[in-house]
Amino acid sequence: MMRFFAQKREGNYFILSKETLAHIKVARVEKENFICIYNEKFYECVLHNDLALIIKEIEENHEFQGEVAIACAIINTKRFEWMIQKATELGATRLIPLLTERVEQKLGEDLIKKVERWNEIAKNAAEQSFRNKPMQVDFPVKFEKVFENFYKFRYIAHEKVEYKINNTFFPQDSIFLIGPEGGFTDKEVQLALDNDYQLISLGKRILRSETAPLFILSRIEE
């Protein structure tokens, strides 16, 4: 069944956005059951007078129990948006776009519209991957501002860390810093260490900025 986020409930119905109604009709599923996601819960529904009539609640939770935040340097637009989609599919709860010393990508003037687009990508990916909620994409922040966010476990990926073969899995309630092409500067790494971040290796090979978060997310303890 197709899945859609609903923003408002009235009695036994969900009010659907114009975009969602158009999607349902374009996909030709007006007469088929579909799932509405509301307040992080799933409901099997059917379309009735352009409203989603609730048939039953589906008792499932597809989210991590704790928070998993990715603070990733901003890279090429297409690659960054692809990473947003895949990070959502793999369960990240929050993405913090970082402006680091080696970031070269220009964001343009209408930053509000860009962040809205990023969150729309995350919402669509959350619907597709059967998540209870979309990943939150923040406004970009300068590197030093990321340390104002507190997580129990704090990591920074760095290519110069000696790689050791093991079966390491990362805990939830964590934040991971991922650098741009060229990596973090020594000054940035030291600043992270000064804020109690732990250096981690992501393997023997150098991963691209959009690949590193996916490697990490695939190794989160359930």
Short mmCIF file of C-alpha atoms in Angstrom, two decimals:
data_model
loop_
_atom_site.label_atom_id
_atom_site.label_comp_id
_atom_site.label_asym_id
_atom_site.label_seq_id
_atom_site.Cartn_x
_atom_site.Cartn_y
_atom_site.Cartn_z
CA MET A 1 0.00 0.00 0.00
CA MET A 2 1.13 3.53 -0.72
CA ARG A 3 1.92 5.77 2.25
CA PHE A 4 1.28 9.47 2.83
CA PHE A 5 1.80 11.86 5.74
CA ALA A 6 -1.38 13.55 6.99
CA GLN A 7 -1.26 16.89 8.82
CA LYS A 8 -4.80 17.09 10.22
CA ARG A 9 -7.41 14.68 11.61
CA GLU A 10 -11.14 15.32 11.99
CA GLY A 11 -13.04 12.50 13.66
CA ASN A 12 -12.51 9.33 11.65
CA TYR A 13 -11.01 11.17 8.68
CA PHE A 14 -7.67 12.70 7.70
CA ILE A 15 -7.59 15.91 5.70
CA LEU A 16 -5.25 15.39 2.76
CA SER A 17 -3.19 18.09 1.08
CA LYS A 18 -3.82 19.00 -2.56
CA GLU A 19 -0.45 17.47 -3.42
CA THR A 20 -1.33 14.17 -1.73
CA LEU A 21 -4.75 14.02 -3.43
CA ALA A 22 -3.11 14.68 -6.79
CA HIS A 23 -0.54 11.95 -6.11
CA ILE A 24 -3.28 9.45 -5.23
CA LYS A 25 -5.19 10.23 -8.42
CA VAL A 26 -2.14 10.25 -10.68
CA ALA A 27 -1.11 6.88 -9.24
CA ARG A 28 -4.69 5.64 -9.84
CA VAL A 29 -5.17 4.27 -6.34
CA GLU A 30 -8.41 6.16 -5.56
CA LYS A 31 -10.21 2.83 -5.04
CA GLU A 32 -7.37 1.09 -3.23
CA ASN A 33 -6.47 1.16 0.45
CA PHE A 34 -3.47 3.26 1.45
CA ILE A 35 -1.66 4.23 4.65
CA CYS A 36 -1.74 7.62 6.34
CA ILE A 37 1.01 8.50 8.79
CA TYR A 38 -0.15 10.82 11.55
CA ASN A 39 1.56 11.66 14.86
CA GLU A 40 4.11 8.89 14.13
CA LYS A 41 1.38 6.24 13.81
CA PHE A 42 0.14 4.30 10.78
CA TYR A 43 -3.51 4.09 9.72
CA GLU A 44 -4.97 2.04 6.90
CA CYS A 45 -7.36 4.30 4.97
CA VAL A 46 -9.55 4.54 1.89
CA LEU A 47 -10.42 7.66 -0.11
CA HIS A 48 -13.92 8.99 0.55
CA ASN A 49 -15.03 12.36 -0.86
CA ASP A 50 -11.38 13.46 -1.09
CA LEU A 51 -10.85 12.58 2.59
CA ALA A 52 -8.94 9.62 4.02
CA LEU A 53 -11.46 7.45 5.87
CA ILE A 54 -9.69 5.52 8.65
CA ILE A 55 -10.23 1.76 8.54
CA LYS A 56 -7.83 0.71 11.29
CA GLU A 57 -4.62 1.63 13.10
CA ILE A 58 -1.50 -0.39 12.30
CA GLU A 59 0.61 -1.08 15.39
CA GLU A 60 4.16 -0.82 14.02
CA ASN A 61 7.22 1.25 14.89
CA HIS A 62 10.04 1.48 12.37
CA GLU A 63 12.14 4.09 14.17
CA PHE A 64 15.30 3.92 16.28
CA GLN A 65 14.56 4.20 19.98
CA GLY A 66 17.09 7.03 20.31
CA GLU A 67 18.28 9.94 18.19
CA VAL A 68 20.86 9.50 15.43
CA ALA A 69 22.10 12.81 14.01
CA ILE A 70 24.33 13.28 10.97
CA ALA A 71 26.16 16.62 10.73
CA CYS A 72 27.47 16.57 7.18
CA ALA A 73 29.41 19.17 5.23
CA ILE A 74 27.46 20.61 2.31
CA ILE A 75 28.53 19.17 -1.03
CA ASN A 76 27.34 19.22 -4.66
CA THR A 77 23.56 19.73 -4.73
CA LYS A 78 22.58 16.49 -6.48
CA ARG A 79 24.86 14.38 -4.30
CA PHE A 80 23.70 16.13 -1.12
CA GLU A 81 20.04 15.59 -1.97
CA TRP A 82 20.74 11.93 -2.81
CA MET A 83 22.37 11.59 0.62
CA ILE A 84 19.31 13.14 2.30
CA GLN A 85 17.10 10.55 0.66
CA LYS A 86 19.29 7.59 1.59
CA ALA A 87 19.99 8.80 5.15
CA THR A 88 16.23 9.01 5.67
CA GLU A 89 15.76 5.48 4.37
CA LEU A 90 18.43 4.23 6.78
CA GLY A 91 16.79 5.82 9.81
CA ALA A 92 18.68 9.03 10.61
CA THR A 93 16.52 11.28 12.78
CA ARG A 94 18.26 14.57 12.03
CA LEU A 95 20.58 16.05 9.42
CA ILE A 96 22.62 19.17 10.20
CA PRO A 97 24.19 20.69 7.05
CA LEU A 98 27.64 22.03 7.93
CA LEU A 99 29.57 24.96 6.55
CA THR A 100 33.19 23.96 7.07
CA GLU A 101 36.41 25.63 5.92
CA ARG A 102 36.66 23.42 2.83
CA VAL A 103 33.02 23.63 1.72
CA GLU A 104 32.91 25.02 -1.82
CA GLN A 105 29.22 24.56 -2.69
CA LYS A 106 27.25 27.82 -2.97
CA LEU A 107 23.80 27.80 -1.39
CA GLY A 108 22.24 30.72 -3.29
CA GLU A 109 20.09 33.49 -1.87
CA ASP A 110 16.80 31.71 -1.07
CA LEU A 111 18.00 29.47 1.74
CA ILE A 112 14.49 29.03 3.17
CA LYS A 113 13.26 27.49 -0.08
CA LYS A 114 16.31 25.22 -0.26
CA VAL A 115 15.79 23.89 3.29
CA GLU A 116 12.09 23.37 2.51
CA ARG A 117 13.12 21.31 -0.52
CA TRP A 118 15.52 19.24 1.58
CA ASN A 119 12.77 18.49 4.09
CA GLU A 120 10.35 17.60 1.28
CA ILE A 121 12.92 15.11 -0.03
CA ALA A 122 13.19 13.64 3.48
CA LYS A 123 9.39 13.43 3.80
CA ASN A 124 9.02 11.64 0.46
CA ALA A 125 11.79 9.21 1.36
CA ALA A 126 10.16 8.56 4.74
CA GLU A 127 6.86 7.71 3.03
CA GLN A 128 8.60 5.36 0.63
CA SER A 129 10.62 3.59 3.33
CA PHE A 130 7.66 3.16 5.75
CA ARG A 131 9.00 5.41 8.50
CA ASN A 132 6.87 6.77 11.33
CA LYS A 133 8.33 10.24 10.86
CA PRO A 134 10.57 12.05 8.38
CA MET A 135 14.15 12.95 9.13
CA GLN A 136 14.50 16.60 10.21
CA VAL A 137 16.82 18.69 8.03
CA ASP A 138 18.11 21.81 9.81
CA PHE A 139 19.24 25.14 8.41
CA PRO A 140 22.98 25.07 7.61
CA VAL A 141 25.27 26.12 10.45
CA LYS A 142 28.93 27.04 10.70
CA PHE A 143 31.11 24.22 11.97
CA GLU A 144 31.70 25.73 15.41
CA LYS A 145 27.93 26.03 16.00
CA VAL A 146 27.35 22.28 15.79
CA PHE A 147 28.84 21.89 19.26
CA GLU A 148 25.84 23.67 20.75
CA ASN A 149 23.93 20.43 20.16
CA PHE A 150 24.34 17.84 22.92
CA TYR A 151 24.25 14.10 22.33
CA LYS A 152 25.41 11.37 24.68
CA PHE A 153 27.85 9.96 22.11
CA ARG A 154 29.82 12.24 19.78
CA TYR A 155 31.99 11.17 16.85
CA ILE A 156 33.99 12.77 14.05
CA ALA A 157 35.02 10.71 11.04
CA HIS A 158 38.66 11.19 10.08
CA GLU A 159 40.69 9.46 7.40
CA LYS A 160 43.94 9.60 9.39
CA VAL A 161 42.65 7.40 12.21
CA GLU A 162 44.24 3.96 12.16
CA TYR A 163 41.75 1.38 10.90
CA LYS A 164 41.25 -1.73 12.98
CA ILE A 165 39.24 -4.69 11.76
CA ASN A 166 36.41 -5.29 14.23
CA ASN A 167 32.65 -5.61 14.47
CA THR A 168 32.06 -2.16 15.89
CA PHE A 169 28.49 -0.90 15.93
CA PHE A 170 27.64 2.64 16.97
CA PRO A 171 25.13 3.42 19.74
CA GLN A 172 22.00 5.49 19.37
CA ASP A 173 21.73 8.95 20.99
CA SER A 174 24.75 9.86 18.84
CA ILE A 175 25.92 12.60 16.49
CA PHE A 176 28.44 12.03 13.69
CA LEU A 177 30.47 14.75 11.96
CA ILE A 178 31.22 14.13 8.27
CA GLY A 179 33.59 16.38 6.34
CA PRO A 180 33.58 17.65 2.73
CA GLU A 181 35.86 16.62 -0.09
CA GLY A 182 39.32 17.21 1.30
CA GLY A 183 38.16 16.44 4.82
CA PHE A 184 38.20 18.56 7.94
CA THR A 185 41.08 20.90 8.66
CA ASP A 186 43.40 20.18 11.60
CA LYS A 187 41.84 23.15 13.39
CA GLU A 188 38.34 21.69 12.99
CA VAL A 189 39.43 18.27 14.19
CA GLN A 190 41.05 19.79 17.26
CA LEU A 191 37.91 21.80 17.99
CA ALA A 192 35.87 18.60 17.89
CA LEU A 193 38.31 16.87 20.24
CA ASP A 194 38.10 19.85 22.61
CA ASN A 195 34.32 19.29 22.68
CA ASP A 196 34.65 15.62 23.67
CA TYR A 197 34.20 14.13 20.20
CA GLN A 198 35.82 10.78 19.48
CA LEU A 199 37.79 10.21 16.27
CA ILE A 200 36.56 7.22 14.25
CA SER A 201 37.72 5.51 11.08
CA LEU A 202 35.25 4.40 8.40
CA GLY A 203 37.56 1.79 6.93
CA LYS A 204 40.71 1.40 4.88
CA ARG A 205 39.31 3.27 1.89
CA ILE A 206 38.39 6.95 1.65
CA LEU A 207 34.61 7.31 1.39
CA ARG A 208 32.89 10.17 -0.41
CA SER A 209 31.02 12.66 1.77
CA GLU A 210 27.63 11.29 0.69
CA THR A 211 28.70 7.67 1.26
CA ALA A 212 30.17 8.06 4.76
CA PRO A 213 26.80 8.73 6.49
CA LEU A 214 25.33 5.64 4.88
CA PHE A 215 28.18 3.47 6.15
CA ILE A 216 27.62 4.84 9.66
CA LEU A 217 23.85 4.43 9.55
CA SER A 218 24.20 0.83 8.44
CA ARG A 219 26.14 0.17 11.66
CA ILE A 220 23.79 1.66 14.26
CA GLU A 221 22.80 -0.66 17.08
CA GLU A 222 19.09 -1.50 16.93
#
